[in-house]
Short mmCIF file of C-alpha atoms and ligand atoms in Angstrom, two decimals:
data_model
loop_
_atom_site.label_atom_id
_atom_site.label_comp_id
_atom_site.label_asym_id
_atom_site.label_seq_id
_atom_site.Cartn_x
_atom_site.Cartn_y
_atom_site.Cartn_z
CA MET A 262 0.00 0.00 0.00
CA THR A 263 2.66 2.44 1.03
CA GLU A 264 4.30 4.47 -1.68
CA PRO A 265 7.66 6.19 -1.30
CA VAL A 266 7.15 9.73 -0.10
CA ASP A 267 8.44 12.68 -2.03
CA THR A 268 9.79 15.08 0.55
CA GLY A 269 11.49 17.15 -2.10
CA ARG A 270 14.77 15.34 -1.39
CA GLY A 271 14.06 12.22 -3.40
CA ALA A 272 12.06 9.21 -2.33
CA VAL A 273 12.92 7.50 0.95
CA GLU A 274 12.71 3.75 0.58
CA GLU A 275 12.99 2.42 4.07
CA ALA A 276 12.72 3.37 7.70
CA PRO A 277 15.78 2.42 9.70
CA GLY A 278 16.07 3.40 13.34
CA VAL A 279 16.20 6.96 14.54
CA PRO A 280 18.23 9.58 14.70
CA PHE A 281 17.92 13.09 16.16
CA ASP A 282 17.72 14.83 19.52
CA ASP A 283 15.56 17.73 18.37
CA VAL A 284 13.03 15.55 16.53
CA ARG A 285 12.33 12.21 18.20
CA LEU A 286 10.68 9.27 16.51
CA ASP A 287 9.15 6.54 18.63
CA VAL A 288 7.50 3.64 16.88
CA GLU A 289 5.30 1.34 18.89
CA GLY A 290 3.59 -1.32 16.80
CA PRO A 291 1.79 0.43 13.94
CA VAL A 292 1.90 3.90 15.54
CA ALA A 293 4.75 6.37 15.01
CA THR A 294 5.02 9.31 17.38
CA ILE A 295 7.11 12.26 16.23
CA THR A 296 8.07 14.69 18.99
CA LEU A 297 9.47 18.16 18.37
CA ASN A 298 12.03 18.24 21.11
CA ARG A 299 13.52 21.66 21.87
CA PRO A 300 11.45 22.58 24.87
CA SER A 301 13.78 25.34 26.11
CA ALA A 302 12.74 27.40 23.04
CA LEU A 303 9.16 26.11 22.91
CA ASN A 304 10.22 23.78 20.09
CA ALA A 305 10.96 26.72 17.79
CA LEU A 306 12.22 25.41 14.48
CA THR A 307 15.86 25.74 13.47
CA ILE A 308 17.19 24.74 10.07
CA PRO A 309 18.57 21.41 11.36
CA MET A 310 15.31 20.70 13.14
CA LYS A 311 13.30 21.27 9.97
CA GLU A 312 15.70 19.02 8.06
CA HIS A 313 15.27 16.37 10.72
CA LEU A 314 11.49 16.64 10.71
CA LEU A 315 11.49 16.27 6.96
CA ASP A 316 13.76 13.26 7.21
CA VAL A 317 11.58 11.63 9.85
CA LEU A 318 8.40 12.26 7.86
CA GLY A 319 10.05 10.64 4.86
CA ARG A 320 11.04 7.60 6.90
CA VAL A 321 7.62 7.24 8.47
CA GLY A 322 5.78 7.77 5.19
CA ALA A 323 7.79 5.01 3.55
CA ASP A 324 7.36 2.51 6.37
CA ARG A 325 4.61 0.06 5.49
CA ALA A 326 4.41 -1.11 9.09
CA VAL A 327 3.41 2.35 10.32
CA ARG A 328 -0.30 2.95 9.94
CA ALA A 329 -0.90 6.09 11.96
CA VAL A 330 1.26 9.01 13.07
CA VAL A 331 1.10 11.34 16.08
CA LEU A 332 2.94 14.66 15.96
CA THR A 333 3.45 16.46 19.25
CA GLY A 334 5.82 18.73 21.16
CA ALA A 335 8.01 18.18 24.21
CA GLY A 336 7.49 20.40 27.24
CA ARG A 337 4.84 23.07 27.51
CA ALA A 338 4.54 24.01 23.81
CA PHE A 339 3.64 22.28 20.58
CA CYS A 340 5.85 24.55 18.47
CA ALA A 341 6.59 28.30 18.47
CA GLY A 342 7.28 28.39 14.73
CA GLN A 343 10.46 29.67 13.19
CA ASP A 344 13.34 30.16 15.62
CA LEU A 345 13.53 33.95 15.53
CA ARG A 346 17.05 34.08 16.97
CA GLU A 347 18.30 32.00 14.06
CA ARG A 348 16.79 34.52 11.65
CA LEU A 349 19.06 37.20 13.11
CA GLU A 350 22.19 35.19 12.51
CA PRO A 351 24.45 36.33 9.67
CA GLY A 352 23.79 34.35 6.52
CA ALA A 353 20.23 33.38 7.44
CA PRO A 354 18.53 32.36 4.19
CA PRO A 355 15.96 34.66 2.58
CA LEU A 356 12.45 33.89 3.82
CA GLY A 357 11.07 32.77 0.48
CA GLU A 358 13.99 30.39 0.02
CA GLU A 359 13.56 28.97 3.51
CA LEU A 360 9.90 28.31 2.84
CA ALA A 361 10.59 26.65 -0.49
CA LEU A 362 13.46 24.54 0.85
CA ARG A 363 12.11 23.43 4.21
CA TYR A 364 8.69 24.58 5.41
CA ASN A 365 6.76 23.83 2.25
CA PRO A 366 8.19 20.31 1.88
CA ILE A 367 7.24 19.61 5.51
CA VAL A 368 3.67 20.68 4.83
CA ARG A 369 3.54 18.66 1.61
CA ALA A 370 4.89 15.61 3.41
CA LEU A 371 2.23 15.88 6.12
CA ARG A 372 -0.47 16.18 3.47
CA THR A 373 0.82 13.37 1.25
CA ILE A 374 2.21 10.64 3.47
CA PRO A 375 -0.17 7.70 3.24
CA GLN A 376 -0.91 7.49 6.95
CA PRO A 377 -3.31 9.74 8.85
CA VAL A 378 -1.46 12.24 11.05
CA ILE A 379 -2.83 13.43 14.39
CA ALA A 380 -1.47 16.66 15.82
CA ALA A 381 -1.50 16.22 19.60
CA VAL A 382 -1.30 19.91 20.44
CA ASN A 383 0.09 19.96 23.95
CA GLY A 384 0.54 23.74 24.32
CA VAL A 385 0.98 26.84 22.24
CA ALA A 386 1.25 26.40 18.47
CA ALA A 387 2.49 29.68 17.01
CA GLY A 388 3.47 30.86 13.53
CA ALA A 389 4.62 27.96 11.40
CA GLY A 390 3.98 25.74 14.43
CA ALA A 391 0.27 26.50 14.04
CA SER A 392 0.53 25.97 10.28
CA ILE A 393 2.08 22.55 10.84
CA ALA A 394 -0.76 21.59 13.20
CA PHE A 395 -3.28 22.78 10.59
CA ALA A 396 -1.62 20.59 7.95
CA CYS A 397 -2.24 17.42 9.96
CA ASP A 398 -5.33 15.33 9.30
CA LEU A 399 -6.66 15.55 12.86
CA ARG A 400 -6.01 17.80 15.84
CA ILE A 401 -6.51 16.95 19.50
CA ALA A 402 -5.64 19.68 21.99
CA ALA A 403 -4.74 19.86 25.64
CA GLU A 404 -6.83 22.35 27.62
CA SER A 405 -3.72 24.54 27.85
CA ALA A 406 -3.16 24.60 24.09
CA SER A 407 -3.60 27.66 21.94
CA PHE A 408 -3.07 28.62 18.33
CA VAL A 409 -1.47 31.94 17.44
CA LEU A 410 -0.92 33.19 13.92
CA ALA A 411 1.93 35.26 15.26
CA PHE A 412 3.20 36.26 11.82
CA GLY A 413 1.56 39.71 11.75
CA ARG A 414 3.18 40.69 15.05
CA ILE A 415 6.57 40.50 13.41
CA GLY A 416 5.46 42.00 10.11
CA LEU A 417 5.10 38.74 8.23
CA VAL A 418 2.26 36.96 6.48
CA PRO A 419 0.88 33.53 7.38
CA ASP A 420 2.86 30.82 5.63
CA SER A 421 3.54 27.10 5.62
CA GLY A 422 0.10 26.52 4.17
CA ALA A 423 -1.93 28.43 6.77
CA THR A 424 -3.73 30.56 4.16
CA TRP A 425 -4.79 27.31 2.48
CA THR A 426 -5.54 25.10 5.47
CA LEU A 427 -7.11 27.53 7.93
CA PRO A 428 -10.03 28.72 5.76
CA ARG A 429 -10.73 25.10 4.90
CA LEU A 430 -10.84 24.19 8.58
CA VAL A 431 -12.81 27.10 10.03
CA GLY A 432 -14.24 29.06 7.07
CA ALA A 433 -13.08 32.27 5.42
CA GLY A 434 -14.51 34.70 7.97
CA ARG A 435 -13.00 33.10 11.04
CA ALA A 436 -9.73 32.51 9.22
CA ALA A 437 -9.54 36.21 8.37
CA GLU A 438 -10.06 37.20 12.01
CA ILE A 439 -7.49 34.70 13.29
CA ALA A 440 -4.92 35.68 10.65
CA LEU A 441 -5.41 39.43 10.64
CA LEU A 442 -5.87 40.08 14.36
CA GLY A 443 -3.41 37.43 15.47
CA ASP A 444 -5.15 36.84 18.80
CA PRO A 445 -4.51 33.47 20.41
CA VAL A 446 -7.28 30.94 19.85
CA SER A 447 -7.78 28.97 23.06
CA ALA A 448 -8.35 25.24 23.00
CA ALA A 449 -11.98 25.78 24.00
CA ASP A 450 -12.53 28.22 21.13
CA ALA A 451 -10.63 25.95 18.76
CA LEU A 452 -13.06 23.17 19.63
CA ARG A 453 -16.06 25.47 19.18
CA ILE A 454 -15.01 26.56 15.68
CA GLY A 455 -13.87 23.12 14.54
CA LEU A 456 -10.15 23.82 14.50
CA VAL A 457 -9.62 20.82 16.77
CA SER A 458 -11.89 17.82 17.15
CA ARG A 459 -11.23 17.10 20.84
CA VAL A 460 -9.91 18.88 23.92
CA VAL A 461 -8.65 16.84 26.85
CA ARG A 462 -6.78 17.44 30.10
CA GLY A 463 -3.06 17.88 29.53
CA GLU A 464 -2.15 14.71 31.36
CA GLU A 465 -4.56 12.74 29.16
CA LEU A 466 -3.41 14.09 25.80
CA ALA A 467 -0.73 11.53 24.98
CA ALA A 468 -2.99 8.62 25.88
CA GLU A 469 -5.94 10.09 23.97
CA ALA A 470 -3.81 10.65 20.86
CA ALA A 471 -2.29 7.18 21.15
CA ALA A 472 -5.73 5.59 21.51
CA MET A 473 -6.98 7.44 18.45
CA ALA A 474 -3.86 6.43 16.53
CA VAL A 475 -4.34 2.78 17.49
CA ARG A 476 -7.92 2.95 16.21
CA LEU A 477 -6.78 4.52 12.94
CA ALA A 478 -4.02 1.93 12.66
CA ALA A 479 -6.57 -0.87 12.94
CA GLY A 480 -8.31 0.36 9.81
CA ALA A 481 -7.59 -0.84 6.28
CA PRO A 482 -4.47 1.13 5.26
CA LEU A 483 -5.41 1.58 1.62
CA ALA A 484 -8.88 2.83 2.54
CA MET A 485 -7.30 5.23 5.06
CA THR A 486 -4.91 6.62 2.45
CA LEU A 487 -7.60 6.97 -0.20
CA THR A 488 -9.91 8.67 2.31
CA LYS A 489 -7.16 11.08 3.35
CA ARG A 490 -6.50 11.95 -0.28
CA ALA A 491 -10.17 12.38 -1.14
CA LEU A 492 -10.75 14.69 1.81
CA GLY A 493 -7.59 16.62 1.00
CA ALA A 494 -8.79 17.25 -2.55
CA THR A 495 -12.41 18.01 -1.74
CA PHE A 496 -12.31 21.80 -2.05
CA GLU A 497 -10.62 21.55 -5.43
CA ARG A 498 -13.44 19.45 -6.92
CA ASP A 499 -17.00 20.05 -7.95
CA LEU A 500 -19.62 17.44 -7.09
CA ASP A 501 -19.23 15.52 -10.35
CA ALA A 502 -15.46 15.36 -9.96
CA ALA A 503 -15.82 14.25 -6.32
CA LEU A 504 -18.28 11.52 -7.32
CA ALA A 505 -15.93 10.33 -10.05
CA ALA A 506 -12.94 10.36 -7.68
CA GLU A 507 -14.90 8.41 -5.06
CA ALA A 508 -15.87 5.81 -7.65
CA GLU A 509 -12.26 5.42 -8.74
CA ALA A 510 -11.01 5.15 -5.16
CA GLN A 511 -13.77 2.69 -4.30
CA GLU A 512 -12.81 0.56 -7.28
CA ARG A 513 -9.27 0.34 -5.88
CA ALA A 514 -10.35 -0.26 -2.30
CA GLY A 515 -12.98 -2.74 -3.42
CA SER A 516 -10.44 -4.89 -5.22
CA SER A 517 -8.11 -5.08 -2.22
CA ARG A 518 -7.67 -8.13 -0.02
CA ASP A 519 -8.54 -5.96 2.92
CA HIS A 520 -12.02 -5.38 1.51
CA ALA A 521 -12.46 -9.15 1.16
CA GLU A 522 -11.22 -9.54 4.73
CA GLY A 523 -13.64 -6.86 5.94
CA LEU A 524 -16.55 -8.65 4.29
CA ALA A 525 -15.47 -12.02 5.68
CA ALA A 526 -15.07 -10.57 9.16
CA PHE A 527 -18.56 -9.10 8.99
CA ILE A 528 -20.13 -12.39 7.95
CA GLU A 529 -18.11 -14.33 10.55
CA LYS A 530 -18.93 -11.76 13.27
CA ARG A 531 -15.29 -11.11 14.17
CA ALA A 532 -12.90 -8.18 14.06
CA PRO A 533 -11.16 -7.77 10.68
CA ARG A 534 -7.41 -8.28 10.38
CA PHE A 535 -6.28 -5.82 7.74
CA THR A 536 -2.87 -6.36 6.20
CA GLY A 537 -2.61 -3.48 3.75
CA GLU A 538 -2.88 -5.81 0.75
O1 T3D B 685 12.31 31.44 7.79
C1 T3D B 685 11.37 32.17 8.11
O2 T3D B 685 11.45 32.98 9.04
C2 T3D B 685 10.06 32.05 7.37
C3 T3D B 685 9.08 31.32 8.17
C4 T3D B 685 8.41 31.90 9.18
C5 T3D B 685 7.44 31.09 9.93
C6 T3D B 685 7.17 31.57 11.34
O3 T3D B 685 6.93 30.71 12.15
S1 T3D B 685 7.16 33.23 11.71
C7 T3D B 685 6.56 33.25 13.38
C8 T3D B 685 7.61 32.88 14.38
N1 T3D B 685 7.08 32.66 15.72
C9 T3D B 685 6.67 33.65 16.50
O4 T3D B 685 6.67 34.83 16.16
C10 T3D B 685 6.28 33.27 17.92
C11 T3D B 685 7.27 33.85 18.91
N2 T3D B 685 6.97 33.43 20.27
C12 T3D B 685 5.96 33.96 20.97
O5 T3D B 685 5.22 34.81 20.51
C13 T3D B 685 5.80 33.47 22.37
O6 T3D B 685 7.00 32.89 22.78
C14 T3D B 685 4.68 32.42 22.51
C15 T3D B 685 3.30 33.10 22.31
C16 T3D B 685 4.83 31.27 21.53
C17 T3D B 685 4.71 31.84 23.95
O7 T3D B 685 4.78 32.89 24.88
P1 T3D B 685 5.21 32.55 26.40
O8 T3D B 685 5.07 33.82 27.16
O9 T3D B 685 4.44 31.39 26.87
O10 T3D B 685 6.74 32.09 26.34
P2 T3D B 685 8.03 32.99 26.11
O11 T3D B 685 8.54 33.43 27.45
O12 T3D B 685 7.78 34.04 25.10
O13 T3D B 685 9.06 31.94 25.47
C18 T3D B 685 9.76 31.00 26.27
C19 T3D B 685 11.14 30.82 25.69
O14 T3D B 685 11.02 30.33 24.35
C20 T3D B 685 11.88 32.15 25.59
O15 T3D B 685 13.26 31.87 25.74
P3 T3D B 685 14.06 32.34 27.06
O16 T3D B 685 13.85 33.81 27.18
O17 T3D B 685 13.39 31.57 28.18
O18 T3D B 685 15.46 31.93 26.80
C21 T3D B 685 11.62 32.58 24.16
O19 T3D B 685 12.59 33.44 23.65
C22 T3D B 685 11.68 31.25 23.47
N3 T3D B 685 10.95 31.30 22.20
C23 T3D B 685 9.62 31.33 22.02
N4 T3D B 685 9.32 31.41 20.74
C24 T3D B 685 10.50 31.45 20.08
C25 T3D B 685 11.53 31.39 21.02
N5 T3D B 685 12.82 31.41 20.66
C26 T3D B 685 13.09 31.52 19.34
N6 T3D B 685 12.13 31.58 18.39
C27 T3D B 685 10.84 31.56 18.71
N7 T3D B 685 9.91 31.56 17.74
#
């Protein structure tokens, strides 16, 4: 089922063990948990950290054994976006180049890896950190979480896909208010406007995200991937195109072994055992 993932650095074919201090990868059974791990700077993203995140997403996306992904942050924040101190260093790349080289490939990888990705938003998600959460398929937040499109405060515009994802998640009017005013959106408000699908107590977040990931991982992988892709393309299609795309995807899913297994399990009144074939 799993196809190599194009992270903009060529396809990654396999997923050997891992690798980095600032981006951790923990794989437990079919669930991969990626943790942004620079808590002293609220997981603000440096160039190496972005490279590492991209690398890890490539590995995970290419790993057929991984069927669901959780992305979270270490410490009290999810991610504070670009490391602003790094931007002041001599030789910092131009912003447009940095987006093209690193941020945009991260967003594309999140959108295109075959597995569903849950953002477990454990605290503040600011700037590109919010954009990265928006690019995930699902968002669960801790009560202490918030989303801040902090770009305007430093004279920048929302990037890393936020102008594309946010209106799709909450509608154009709310997106405009969040982007233009830049006020933090609390977890409670995020739930109310559909920016997150669940809010839980901080100490329950990891378990809640893991439980959701385990449920996703128990699904038929091909059907999960095709569903993710269909939902991701929905705003680009009219009804006829969506109906045609559903029929094509259903043809593929319907000819899989997993569909046969799902039917057999229903008739035999047992849980299905999906293999991804
Ligand atoms: O390449 C490009 O630049 C293009 C791409 C741009 C994408 C972007 O993400 S632009 C937006 C960048 N992010 C921000 O503007 C957010 C900046 N941070 C904040 O506004 C606040 O820190 C938060 C609202 C996120 C949290 O506030 P608070 O009061 O809870 O924490 P704090 O005290 O401000 O931060 C704690 C520490 O983290 C502090 O370090 P210190 O003083 O204890 O040594 C602070 O400097 C550090 N930190 C927080 N955010 C960043 C950061 N360090 C570097 N870069 C950050 N973005």
